Amino acid sequence: MSKHLLLALLLFSLRDVQGYITYIEKRFPLEGERSPPGSPWPLPREWKKSSTVLTIDPNDFYLSSNAERCNIIRKAVNRYMSYILIDSEKGRSSFDHPVMPGVQVNVENKDCGYPKLIKNTDQESYNIEIAESGEAKISAKTVWSALWGLETFSQLVYQDTNHAYLINATAISDSPRYGYRGILLDSARHFQPLKVLKQNLDAMSFNKFNTFHWHLVDDQSFPFESKIYPNLTVKGAYSPRHVYTQNDVKDIIEYARLRGIRVIPEFDTPGHTQGFAKAYPDLITPCYGSLLDLITPCYGDGKNPYTPNYPEHADSEMLNPIQNYTYEFFNAFFKEVKDVFEDEYIHLGMDEVYPGCWKSNPDIKDFMKRNGMTKISEVEQYYVDRTLANVNSMGYKYMIWQDPIDNGVKAAEDTIVEVWKDKYLDSKLDYWYNYIKNIAAKNYTMVLSAPWYLNYISYGQDWKKYYEADPRGFDGTEAQKDLVIGGEACMWGEYVDGANLIPRLWPRASAVGERLWSREDVRDVESAKFRLDEQRCRMLRRGIPTQPILNGYCGDYEWEMNEEIPASAHTVHVNLTVSLFVCLISLIDSGIV
């Protein structure tokens, strides 16, 4: 009898609780190796498995830590107790296995503040040791890695068909491959409710993402509450209800912090700024004049201001880069942003600067002539220089999209450049690995998002292409590849709101999570699908409405059942399973199989 057949039979006995996926058509059987119950996602760096099974008594199980003075750890312990003992009505211990009484979480560095960009991934390392005797501990470098250790431990716990909590003796040594593991959400095209943002933060923590890139405002709406320029929200938001107050934003930041997640705001300029423009003509101050003057008038007919030339440009486009009060206005605005957000980084956008409007404007032509400029990219360079210097003077660090670099503009050396362009987004573009190669040659630190625009959807298992994309998969030196500090999955909001954001994003984003966390040689996509299905079912149990990846089911949970399953059905299943294994053991001992 092969061990694979025994494992398959064991999985069959557990699948009512654990979840199960099956083929699309019988003539196309599933490839890969089915994962045992309690298989973690993303895959740890080192995982020493054991066949020794322990049980948890929900009445006596404990989690404790030497860092519980830190509210991050204290609240995580309470949160993970509920995740581990999730089956509150039915869950029990097993009489057939030794009891694991609890877990001690030991944290080396107990600093309890706000997470920062991880440059040394060892700061997110942790170890899990579960001995056959039942002794268990998690050893973590920092409070942030303690969170990841707790998450992995919670995933190791599974239940049999009688709802007994089980866990195998295990040794795990883990740390991430990349320090920047991000999710971008767009709340300007469609307003995303706070409960959805928090649900997404929960899902991010379950998949060990550590950065929430919040694309807050855009042409369509301005939902961020500005107190120094209140008409930005009054005129720019879809309605008074489609607004994130500054207290709402701080609530999201704290919710994220408790889960080890940074929140980086993006205020895109000089393009994507019609949300600012909606506030005119009422936004007038003695210092800055009218906000109308912040936006460049276009001369689409070659003679008159505020005339469009569709589709090249509208009647007004982008910020006016030649007016001093543009920079004075944003100096005041970014100071307000810095008072609200805690992260040391701000994302300044700077993508999709379409030059047609600037080229049509006679004032910009005169400005170029006076300053000896012959190319419109020199105007963009002027804007980038002044804006980066502006936010740098406030103590901000910054990220931008790749567009200025592609246009020959030089950014400050410490700029993080996000690479988003790829041919599958637009046939007129090049492949992402050619773009990133050119940017790496200019020695910029980079974050890759190009292969992971998850708002683009297709029928079937598109998560596989996300899983197979690799941030180092371009032609460059090792030093150039080391400039890539991580990646980001993006969910833009043109066709996504609170009704469909979470199931469209998850578990497809989980595939990106494993690619950014696990070792480079973790490549078996066919076997990964079984662990991904476990993770999908796990997230469902925790209240995240994730979409299926294949045919099958997630167990006897309320959303899949018409009525409660009688306990006798579980008893029959367990008795049949025990009889089957007794029979198998006899056949093996007799040498028949």
Coordinates of C-alpha atoms in Angstrom, one line a residue:
M1 CA 0.0 0.0 0.0
S2 CA 1.6 3.3 -1.0
K3 CA 1.7 6.2 1.4
H4 CA 0.0 8.4 -1.3
L5 CA -3.1 6.1 -1.3
L6 CA -3.2 6.0 2.5
L7 CA -3.0 9.8 2.5
A8 CA -5.8 10.0 0.0
L9 CA -8.0 7.8 2.1
L10 CA -7.2 9.8 5.2
L11 CA -8.1 13.0 3.3
F12 CA -11.4 11.4 2.2
S13 CA -12.2 10.8 5.8
L14 CA -11.6 14.4 6.7
R15 CA -12.9 16.2 3.7
D16 CA -16.4 17.0 5.2
V17 CA -14.6 19.4 7.5
Q18 CA -11.5 20.3 5.7
G19 CA -12.9 21.1 2.2
Y20 CA -12.5 19.3 -1.1
I21 CA -11.8 20.3 -4.7
T22 CA -12.4 18.1 -7.7
Y23 CA -11.9 18.1 -11.5
I24 CA -13.6 20.3 -14.2
E25 CA -14.2 17.2 -16.4
K26 CA -13.5 13.6 -15.5
R27 CA -11.2 13.2 -18.6
F28 CA -9.0 15.9 -17.1
P29 CA -8.1 14.5 -13.7
L30 CA -6.4 16.9 -11.2
E31 CA -2.6 16.9 -11.2
G32 CA -0.4 17.5 -8.2
E33 CA -0.3 16.1 -4.7
R34 CA -3.2 16.7 -2.3
S35 CA -2.2 18.5 0.8
P36 CA -2.8 17.0 4.3
P37 CA -5.2 18.9 6.5
G38 CA -3.6 21.8 8.4
S39 CA -1.3 22.8 5.6
P40 CA -0.3 26.5 5.9
W41 CA -0.5 29.3 3.3
P42 CA 1.9 30.8 2.3
L43 CA 4.2 27.9 2.5
P44 CA 6.9 28.3 5.2
R45 CA 10.5 28.5 4.4
E46 CA 11.2 25.2 6.3
W47 CA 8.5 22.9 7.4
K48 CA 9.4 19.6 9.2
K49 CA 6.2 17.5 9.2
S50 CA 5.3 14.7 11.5
S51 CA 2.6 12.0 11.5
T52 CA 2.2 12.3 15.3
V53 CA -1.2 13.8 16.0
L54 CA -2.1 15.8 19.1
T55 CA -5.4 17.2 20.2
I56 CA -6.6 20.5 21.7
D57 CA -9.1 20.7 24.6
P58 CA -11.1 23.8 23.9
N59 CA -11.9 24.1 27.6
D60 CA -8.3 24.3 28.7
F61 CA -6.3 25.5 25.7
Y62 CA -4.3 28.7 26.3
L63 CA -2.1 31.2 24.3
S64 CA 0.3 33.3 26.3
S65 CA 3.2 35.6 25.6
N66 CA 6.0 37.5 27.2
A67 CA 5.0 40.6 25.2
E68 CA 1.3 41.0 26.3
R69 CA 2.0 44.5 27.5
C70 CA 2.0 45.4 23.8
N71 CA -1.5 45.8 22.7
I72 CA -0.6 44.3 19.3
I73 CA 0.2 41.0 21.0
R74 CA -2.5 41.1 23.6
K75 CA -5.2 41.7 21.1
A76 CA -3.7 39.1 18.7
V77 CA -3.8 36.5 21.4
N78 CA -7.5 37.0 21.9
R79 CA -8.1 37.1 18.2
Y80 CA -6.3 33.9 17.4
M81 CA -7.9 32.1 20.3
S82 CA -11.2 32.6 18.4
Y83 CA -9.6 31.5 15.1
I84 CA -8.1 28.4 16.5
L85 CA -11.2 27.4 18.5
I86 CA -13.5 28.6 15.7
D87 CA -16.1 25.8 16.0
S88 CA -17.4 27.1 19.3
E89 CA -20.6 25.0 19.5
K90 CA -19.3 21.6 18.3
G91 CA -15.5 21.7 18.8
R92 CA -14.0 19.3 21.2
S93 CA -10.9 17.3 22.0
S94 CA -10.2 13.8 20.9
F95 CA -9.8 10.9 23.3
D96 CA -7.4 9.1 20.8
H97 CA -4.5 11.6 21.0
P98 CA -2.3 13.3 23.5
V99 CA -3.4 16.8 24.5
M100 CA -1.4 19.9 23.6
P101 CA -2.3 22.2 26.5
G102 CA -1.3 25.5 24.9
V103 CA 1.3 27.7 23.2
Q104 CA 3.8 30.2 24.6
V105 CA 4.7 33.1 22.3
N106 CA 8.2 34.5 23.0
V107 CA 9.1 37.8 21.4
E108 CA 12.7 38.9 21.3
N109 CA 12.1 42.6 20.4
K110 CA 9.0 43.8 22.1
D111 CA 8.9 47.3 20.5
C112 CA 5.2 48.1 20.0
G113 CA 4.7 50.9 17.6
Y114 CA 3.8 51.4 14.0
P115 CA 5.2 49.0 11.4
K116 CA 7.8 50.3 9.0
L117 CA 9.2 49.2 5.6
I118 CA 11.0 46.0 6.2
K119 CA 14.5 46.1 4.7
N120 CA 15.8 43.1 6.6
T121 CA 13.3 40.2 6.3
D122 CA 14.9 38.5 9.3
Q123 CA 12.8 41.0 11.3
E124 CA 9.8 39.1 10.3
S125 CA 11.2 35.6 11.1
Y126 CA 9.7 33.2 13.6
N127 CA 10.0 29.5 14.6
I128 CA 7.2 27.1 15.7
E129 CA 8.0 24.0 17.7
I130 CA 5.3 21.5 18.5
A131 CA 6.8 18.5 20.3
E132 CA 5.3 15.0 20.3
S133 CA 4.9 15.5 24.1
G134 CA 2.5 18.3 23.4
E135 CA 4.8 21.1 24.4
A136 CA 4.5 24.0 22.0
K137 CA 6.1 27.4 21.5
I138 CA 6.4 30.2 19.0
S139 CA 9.7 32.2 19.0
A140 CA 9.6 35.5 17.1
K141 CA 12.1 38.3 16.4
T142 CA 9.6 41.1 16.7
V143 CA 5.9 41.7 17.5
W144 CA 5.3 41.7 13.7
S145 CA 6.8 38.3 13.2
A146 CA 4.9 37.0 16.2
L147 CA 1.7 37.9 14.3
W148 CA 2.9 35.8 11.4
G149 CA 3.8 32.9 13.7
L150 CA 0.3 33.0 15.3
E151 CA -1.3 33.0 11.9
T152 CA 0.7 30.0 10.8
F153 CA 0.0 28.1 14.0
S154 CA -3.7 28.8 13.6
Q155 CA -3.6 27.3 10.1
L156 CA -1.9 24.1 11.4
V157 CA -5.0 23.3 13.5
Y158 CA -7.7 21.2 11.8
Q159 CA -10.8 19.2 12.7
D160 CA -11.8 15.7 12.0
T161 CA -15.4 14.7 11.1
N162 CA -16.3 14.5 14.7
H163 CA -15.1 18.2 15.1
A164 CA -12.2 17.3 17.3
Y165 CA -9.4 19.8 17.2
L166 CA -6.2 18.2 15.9
I167 CA -2.6 19.3 15.1
N168 CA 0.5 17.4 14.1
A169 CA 3.8 17.6 15.9
T170 CA 5.7 20.1 13.7
A171 CA 8.8 22.2 13.4
I172 CA 8.7 25.4 11.3
S173 CA 11.4 28.0 10.6
D174 CA 10.1 30.8 8.5
S175 CA 10.7 34.3 7.2
P176 CA 9.5 36.1 4.1
R177 CA 11.3 36.5 0.8
Y178 CA 10.3 40.1 0.4
G179 CA 9.8 42.9 2.9
Y180 CA 7.1 44.8 0.9
R181 CA 4.0 42.7 0.3
G182 CA 1.2 45.0 -0.6
I183 CA -2.5 45.2 -1.7
L184 CA -3.8 48.3 -3.4
L185 CA -7.4 49.3 -3.1
D186 CA -9.1 52.1 -5.1
S187 CA -11.8 54.0 -3.1
A188 CA -12.2 56.9 -5.6
R189 CA -13.9 55.2 -8.6
H190 CA -16.3 53.5 -6.1
F191 CA -16.4 54.3 -2.4
Q192 CA -15.4 51.2 -0.4
P193 CA -17.2 51.0 3.0
L194 CA -15.2 50.8 6.1
K195 CA -16.4 47.3 6.9
V196 CA -15.1 46.1 3.5
L197 CA -11.7 47.8 4.1
K198 CA -11.4 46.1 7.5
Q199 CA -12.5 42.8 6.0
N200 CA -9.7 43.2 3.4
L201 CA -7.2 44.0 6.2
D202 CA -8.2 40.7 7.9
A203 CA -7.7 38.8 4.7
M204 CA -4.3 40.5 4.2
S205 CA -3.2 39.4 7.6
F206 CA -4.4 35.8 7.0
N207 CA -2.1 35.8 3.9
K208 CA 0.8 37.7 5.5
F209 CA 0.6 40.9 3.5
N210 CA 2.1 43.8 5.4
T211 CA 1.3 47.0 3.3
F212 CA -2.1 48.5 2.4
H213 CA -1.6 51.0 -0.5
W214 CA -4.7 53.2 -0.3
H215 CA -5.5 55.0 -3.6
L216 CA -7.8 57.4 -1.8
V217 CA -8.8 60.0 -4.4
D218 CA -8.9 60.4 -8.2
D219 CA -10.7 62.2 -11.0
Q220 CA -14.1 60.7 -10.1
S221 CA -14.3 61.5 -6.4
F222 CA -12.5 63.0 -3.4
P223 CA -13.7 61.0 -0.4
F224 CA -10.9 62.1 2.0
E225 CA -11.9 64.7 4.6
S226 CA -9.7 67.8 4.4
K227 CA -10.2 70.2 7.2
I228 CA -8.0 73.0 5.8
Y229 CA -9.7 72.7 2.4
P230 CA -13.2 71.4 3.4
N231 CA -14.7 72.0 -0.1
L232 CA -12.4 69.3 -1.5
T233 CA -14.7 66.9 0.2
V234 CA -17.9 68.9 0.0
K235 CA -17.6 69.3 -3.7
G236 CA -15.4 66.4 -4.6
A237 CA -17.1 63.4 -2.8
Y238 CA -19.9 61.6 -4.4
S239 CA -22.1 62.6 -1.4
P240 CA -21.7 63.5 2.2
R241 CA -22.1 59.8 3.1
H242 CA -19.3 58.8 0.7
V243 CA -16.6 60.3 2.9
Y244 CA -13.8 59.0 5.1
T245 CA -13.5 61.4 8.0
Q246 CA -10.1 61.8 9.5
N247 CA -11.3 59.7 12.4
D248 CA -12.3 57.0 10.0
V249 CA -8.9 57.0 8.4
K250 CA -7.2 56.8 11.8
D251 CA -9.5 53.9 12.7
I252 CA -8.4 52.0 9.6
I253 CA -4.7 52.8 10.4
E254 CA -5.1 51.4 13.9
Y255 CA -7.0 48.3 12.7
A256 CA -4.2 47.7 10.2
R257 CA -1.4 48.3 12.8
L258 CA -2.8 45.7 15.1
R259 CA -2.5 43.2 12.2
G260 CA 1.1 44.2 11.3
I261 CA 0.0 46.2 8.2
R262 CA 1.3 49.6 7.1
V263 CA -1.1 52.1 5.4
I264 CA 0.4 54.2 2.6
P265 CA -1.9 56.9 1.2
E266 CA -1.7 57.8 -2.5
F267 CA -2.6 61.3 -3.7
D268 CA -1.9 61.1 -7.4
T269 CA -0.6 64.2 -9.1
P270 CA -0.2 66.0 -11.5
G271 CA -2.7 63.9 -13.4
H272 CA -5.8 62.2 -12.0
T273 CA -6.6 65.5 -10.2
Q274 CA -10.1 66.3 -11.3
G275 CA -11.2 65.4 -7.8
F276 CA -9.4 68.5 -6.7
A277 CA -10.8 70.5 -9.5
K278 CA -14.4 69.8 -8.4
A279 CA -14.0 72.1 -5.5
Y280 CA -13.8 75.3 -7.5
P281 CA -14.9 78.0 -7.7
D282 CA -15.7 78.2 -4.0
L283 CA -12.2 77.2 -2.6
I284 CA -10.6 80.7 -2.4
T285 CA -8.1 81.7 0.2
P286 CA -6.0 84.9 0.5
C287 CA -2.8 82.9 0.0
Y288 CA -3.6 80.5 -2.8
G289 CA -6.2 82.1 -5.1
S290 CA -8.8 79.9 -6.7
L291 CA -8.4 76.2 -7.0
L292 CA -9.4 76.6 -10.6
D293 CA -5.9 78.0 -11.2
L294 CA -4.4 74.7 -10.0
I295 CA -5.7 72.9 -13.1
T296 CA -4.2 73.6 -16.5
P297 CA -6.6 75.2 -19.0
C298 CA -6.4 73.4 -22.3
Y299 CA -6.6 75.1 -25.7
G300 CA -8.1 72.4 -27.7
D301 CA -9.2 74.6 -30.5
G302 CA -5.8 76.3 -30.6
K303 CA -7.2 79.7 -29.5
N304 CA -9.6 79.6 -26.5
P305 CA -8.9 78.3 -23.0
Y306 CA -11.0 75.5 -21.6
T307 CA -11.7 73.9 -24.9
P308 CA -11.3 70.2 -25.3
N309 CA -9.7 68.1 -28.0
Y310 CA -11.2 64.7 -27.4
P311 CA -9.9 62.1 -26.8
E312 CA -6.4 63.7 -26.4
H313 CA -7.5 65.9 -23.6
A314 CA -10.6 67.5 -22.0
D315 CA -11.2 71.2 -21.4
S316 CA -8.8 71.2 -18.5
E317 CA -6.2 68.6 -17.5
M318 CA -3.7 68.0 -14.8
L319 CA -2.2 70.4 -12.3
N320 CA -0.7 73.7 -13.5
P321 CA 3.0 73.0 -13.1
I322 CA 4.2 76.6 -13.7
Q323 CA 2.3 78.4 -10.9
N324 CA 3.9 78.8 -7.5
Y325 CA 0.6 78.5 -5.6
T326 CA 0.2 74.9 -7.0
Y327 CA 3.2 73.9 -4.9
E328 CA 2.1 76.1 -1.9
F329 CA -1.4 74.6 -2.0
F330 CA 0.0 71.0 -2.0
N331 CA 2.6 71.9 0.7
A332 CA -0.3 72.8 3.0
F333 CA -2.4 69.8 1.9
F334 CA 0.4 67.2 2.3
K335 CA 1.2 68.6 5.8
E336 CA -2.4 67.8 6.7
V337 CA -2.1 64.3 5.2
K338 CA 1.1 63.8 7.3
D339 CA -0.8 64.7 10.5
V340 CA -3.4 62.0 9.7
F341 CA -1.4 59.1 8.4
E342 CA 1.4 57.5 10.4
D343 CA 3.5 55.9 7.7
E344 CA 6.8 57.4 6.7
Y345 CA 6.0 57.0 3.0
I346 CA 3.5 58.7 0.8
H347 CA 2.7 57.6 -2.7
L348 CA 2.6 60.6 -5.1
G349 CA 1.3 58.8 -8.2
M350 CA 2.7 60.8 -11.2
D351 CA 1.4 58.3 -13.7
E352 CA -0.4 58.9 -17.0
V353 CA 0.7 62.5 -17.5
Y354 CA -0.8 63.1 -21.0
P355 CA 1.1 66.1 -22.4
G356 CA -1.4 67.3 -25.0
C357 CA -3.0 69.9 -22.7
W358 CA 0.3 71.2 -21.5
K359 CA 1.5 71.5 -25.0
S360 CA -1.6 73.5 -26.0
N361 CA -1.4 76.0 -23.2
P362 CA 0.4 79.3 -24.3
D363 CA 1.5 80.1 -20.7
I364 CA 3.3 76.8 -20.5
K365 CA 4.9 77.5 -23.9
D366 CA 6.1 80.9 -22.7
F367 CA 7.4 79.3 -19.5
M368 CA 9.4 76.7 -21.5
K369 CA 10.8 79.4 -23.7
R370 CA 11.9 81.6 -20.7
N371 CA 13.6 78.6 -19.0
G372 CA 15.3 77.2 -22.1
M373 CA 13.1 74.1 -22.3
T374 CA 12.6 72.4 -25.6
K375 CA 10.7 69.2 -24.5
I376 CA 7.5 68.8 -22.5
S377 CA 9.3 66.2 -20.4
E378 CA 11.4 69.1 -19.0
V379 CA 8.2 70.6 -17.6
E380 CA 7.4 67.2 -16.0
Q381 CA 10.9 67.1 -14.6
Y382 CA 10.4 70.6 -13.1
Y383 CA 7.1 69.4 -11.5
V384 CA 8.7 66.2 -10.1
D385 CA 11.7 68.1 -8.7
R386 CA 9.6 70.6 -6.8
T387 CA 7.1 68.1 -5.6
L388 CA 9.6 65.6 -4.2
A389 CA 11.5 68.5 -2.6
N390 CA 8.2 69.7 -1.1
V391 CA 7.3 66.4 0.7
N392 CA 11.0 65.7 1.6
S393 CA 11.1 68.9 3.5
M394 CA 8.2 67.5 5.7
G395 CA 10.2 64.4 6.5
Y396 CA 8.3 62.2 4.1
K397 CA 9.7 59.4 2.0
Y398 CA 8.0 58.7 -1.3
M399 CA 6.9 56.3 -3.9
I400 CA 5.8 57.0 -7.5
W401 CA 4.6 55.1 -10.5
Q402 CA 7.1 54.3 -13.2
D403 CA 5.9 56.8 -15.8
P404 CA 8.2 59.8 -15.1
I405 CA 11.2 57.4 -15.2
D406 CA 10.0 56.0 -18.6
N407 CA 9.8 59.6 -19.8
G408 CA 13.4 60.3 -19.0
V409 CA 12.7 62.2 -15.9
K410 CA 15.1 61.8 -13.0
A411 CA 13.6 61.3 -9.5
A412 CA 15.5 61.6 -6.2
E413 CA 17.8 58.6 -5.5
D414 CA 15.8 57.4 -2.6
T415 CA 12.5 57.2 -4.6
I416 CA 10.7 53.9 -4.7
V417 CA 9.4 53.3 -8.2
E418 CA 6.4 51.1 -8.7
V419 CA 6.4 49.2 -12.0
W420 CA 2.8 48.7 -13.3
K421 CA 3.0 48.6 -17.1
D422 CA 2.5 45.4 -19.0
K423 CA 1.3 44.3 -22.4
Y424 CA -1.7 42.3 -21.0
L425 CA -3.0 45.6 -19.6
D426 CA -2.7 47.4 -23.0
S427 CA -1.4 45.9 -26.2
K428 CA 0.5 49.2 -27.0
L429 CA 2.7 48.6 -23.9
D430 CA 5.8 46.5 -23.6
Y431 CA 6.2 43.5 -21.3
W432 CA 6.8 44.4 -17.6
Y433 CA 10.2 42.6 -17.5
N434 CA 11.5 44.9 -20.1
Y435 CA 10.4 48.0 -18.2
I436 CA 11.8 46.8 -14.9
K437 CA 15.1 46.0 -16.5
N438 CA 15.5 49.6 -17.7
I439 CA 14.5 51.0 -14.4
A440 CA 16.9 48.7 -12.6
A441 CA 19.7 49.9 -14.8
K442 CA 19.0 53.4 -13.4
N443 CA 19.5 52.0 -9.8
Y444 CA 16.0 52.7 -8.4
T445 CA 14.5 50.7 -5.6
M446 CA 11.4 49.0 -7.0
V447 CA 8.1 47.4 -6.2
L448 CA 6.4 45.3 -8.8
S449 CA 2.7 45.3 -9.5
A450 CA 2.5 44.8 -13.3
P451 CA 1.6 41.1 -13.3
W452 CA -0.9 41.4 -10.5
Y453 CA -3.7 43.7 -11.7
L454 CA -6.4 41.6 -10.2
N455 CA -9.2 43.8 -11.4
Y456 CA -8.6 42.2 -14.8
I457 CA -10.6 39.0 -14.7
S458 CA -11.1 35.9 -16.8
Y459 CA -13.0 32.7 -16.5
G460 CA -11.2 29.9 -14.8
Q461 CA -8.1 29.5 -12.7
D462 CA -6.3 32.8 -13.5
W463 CA -4.7 32.7 -10.0
K464 CA -2.1 30.3 -11.6
K465 CA -0.6 33.1 -13.7
Y466 CA -0.3 35.3 -10.7
Y467 CA 1.3 32.5 -8.8
E468 CA 3.9 31.9 -11.5
A469 CA 4.9 35.6 -12.0
D470 CA 8.2 36.3 -10.2
P471 CA 9.6 39.8 -9.3
R472 CA 13.1 38.7 -10.2
G473 CA 12.1 37.2 -13.5
F474 CA 13.9 39.8 -15.7
D475 CA 17.2 40.0 -17.4
G476 CA 19.5 41.8 -15.0
T477 CA 22.4 41.3 -12.6
E478 CA 21.9 40.0 -9.1
A479 CA 22.5 43.5 -7.7
Q480 CA 19.8 44.9 -10.0
K481 CA 17.3 42.1 -9.0
D482 CA 18.0 42.9 -5.4
L483 CA 16.6 46.4 -6.0
V484 CA 13.1 44.8 -6.1
I485 CA 12.0 44.9 -2.5
G486 CA 8.6 43.3 -3.1
G487 CA 5.3 43.4 -5.0
E488 CA 1.7 44.5 -4.8
A489 CA -1.6 43.1 -6.0
C490 CA -3.9 45.9 -7.3
M491 CA -7.7 46.1 -7.3
W492 CA -8.7 49.1 -9.2
G493 CA -12.3 50.3 -8.7
E494 CA -13.9 51.0 -12.0
Y495 CA -16.1 47.9 -11.8
V496 CA -15.6 47.0 -8.1
D497 CA -17.5 48.3 -5.0
G498 CA -18.3 46.9 -1.6
A499 CA -20.6 44.3 -3.2
N500 CA -17.9 42.4 -5.1
L501 CA -14.5 43.6 -4.0
I502 CA -13.7 40.9 -1.5
P503 CA -14.7 37.8 -3.5
R504 CA -13.1 39.2 -6.7
L505 CA -9.8 39.8 -4.8
W506 CA -9.6 36.7 -2.7
P507 CA -8.2 34.0 -2.9
R508 CA -6.6 35.3 -6.2
A509 CA -4.5 37.7 -4.1
S510 CA -3.4 34.7 -1.9
A511 CA -1.4 33.5 -4.9
V512 CA 0.5 36.7 -4.9
G513 CA 1.0 36.4 -1.2
E514 CA 2.7 33.1 -1.5
R515 CA 4.9 34.3 -4.3
L516 CA 6.1 37.3 -2.2
W517 CA 6.6 35.2 1.0
S518 CA 7.8 31.7 0.1
R519 CA 11.1 30.6 -1.3
E520 CA 11.8 31.1 -5.0
D521 CA 11.8 27.4 -5.6
V522 CA 8.2 27.0 -4.4
R523 CA 6.8 26.5 -7.9
D524 CA 4.5 23.5 -8.0
V525 CA 1.3 25.2 -9.0
E526 CA -0.7 22.0 -9.3
S527 CA 0.0 20.9 -5.8
A528 CA -0.4 24.5 -4.5
K529 CA -4.0 24.5 -5.6
F530 CA -4.9 22.0 -2.8
R531 CA -3.3 24.2 -0.1
L532 CA -5.0 27.2 -1.7
D533 CA -8.3 25.5 -1.4
E534 CA -7.6 24.9 2.2
Q535 CA -6.8 28.6 2.6
R536 CA -9.9 29.6 0.8
C537 CA -12.1 27.4 3.1
R538 CA -10.2 28.7 6.1
M539 CA -10.9 32.3 5.1
L540 CA -14.6 31.5 4.6
R541 CA -14.8 30.1 8.1
R542 CA -13.3 33.4 9.3
G543 CA -16.0 35.4 7.6
I544 CA -14.2 36.4 4.3
P545 CA -16.5 35.7 1.3
T546 CA -13.8 34.2 -1.0
Q547 CA -14.7 32.7 -4.4
P548 CA -14.0 29.0 -5.2
I549 CA -11.0 28.0 -7.2
L550 CA -12.5 24.7 -8.5
N551 CA -15.5 22.4 -8.2
G552 CA -16.0 21.0 -4.7
Y553 CA -17.0 22.2 -1.3
C554 CA -15.7 23.6 2.0
G555 CA -17.3 21.3 4.5
D556 CA -20.4 21.2 6.7
Y557 CA -20.6 24.9 7.3
E558 CA -23.8 27.0 7.4
W559 CA -23.4 28.7 4.0
E560 CA -23.3 25.3 2.2
M561 CA -26.0 23.5 4.1
N562 CA -29.8 23.6 3.9
E563 CA -30.1 22.3 7.4
E564 CA -28.1 21.0 10.3
I565 CA -26.4 17.7 9.7
P566 CA -27.5 15.1 12.3
A567 CA -24.8 13.9 14.7
S568 CA -25.6 10.3 13.6
A569 CA -24.3 11.1 10.1
H570 CA -20.9 12.1 11.6
T571 CA -20.9 8.9 13.7
V572 CA -21.6 6.7 10.7
H573 CA -18.9 8.4 8.7
V574 CA -16.4 8.0 11.5
N575 CA -17.3 4.4 12.0
L576 CA -16.9 3.6 8.3
T577 CA -13.6 5.4 8.3
V578 CA -12.3 3.4 11.3
S579 CA -13.5 0.1 9.7
L580 CA -11.8 1.0 6.5
F581 CA -8.5 1.7 8.1
V582 CA -8.7 -1.5 10.3
C583 CA -9.2 -3.4 7.1
L584 CA -6.3 -1.7 5.4
I585 CA -4.0 -2.4 8.3
S586 CA -4.9 -6.1 8.2
L587 CA -4.3 -6.3 4.5
I588 CA -0.9 -4.6 4.8
D589 CA 0.1 -6.9 7.7
S590 CA -0.9 -10.0 5.7
G591 CA 1.1 -8.8 2.7
I592 CA -1.8 -8.7 0.4
V593 CA -1.2 -5.0 -0.4

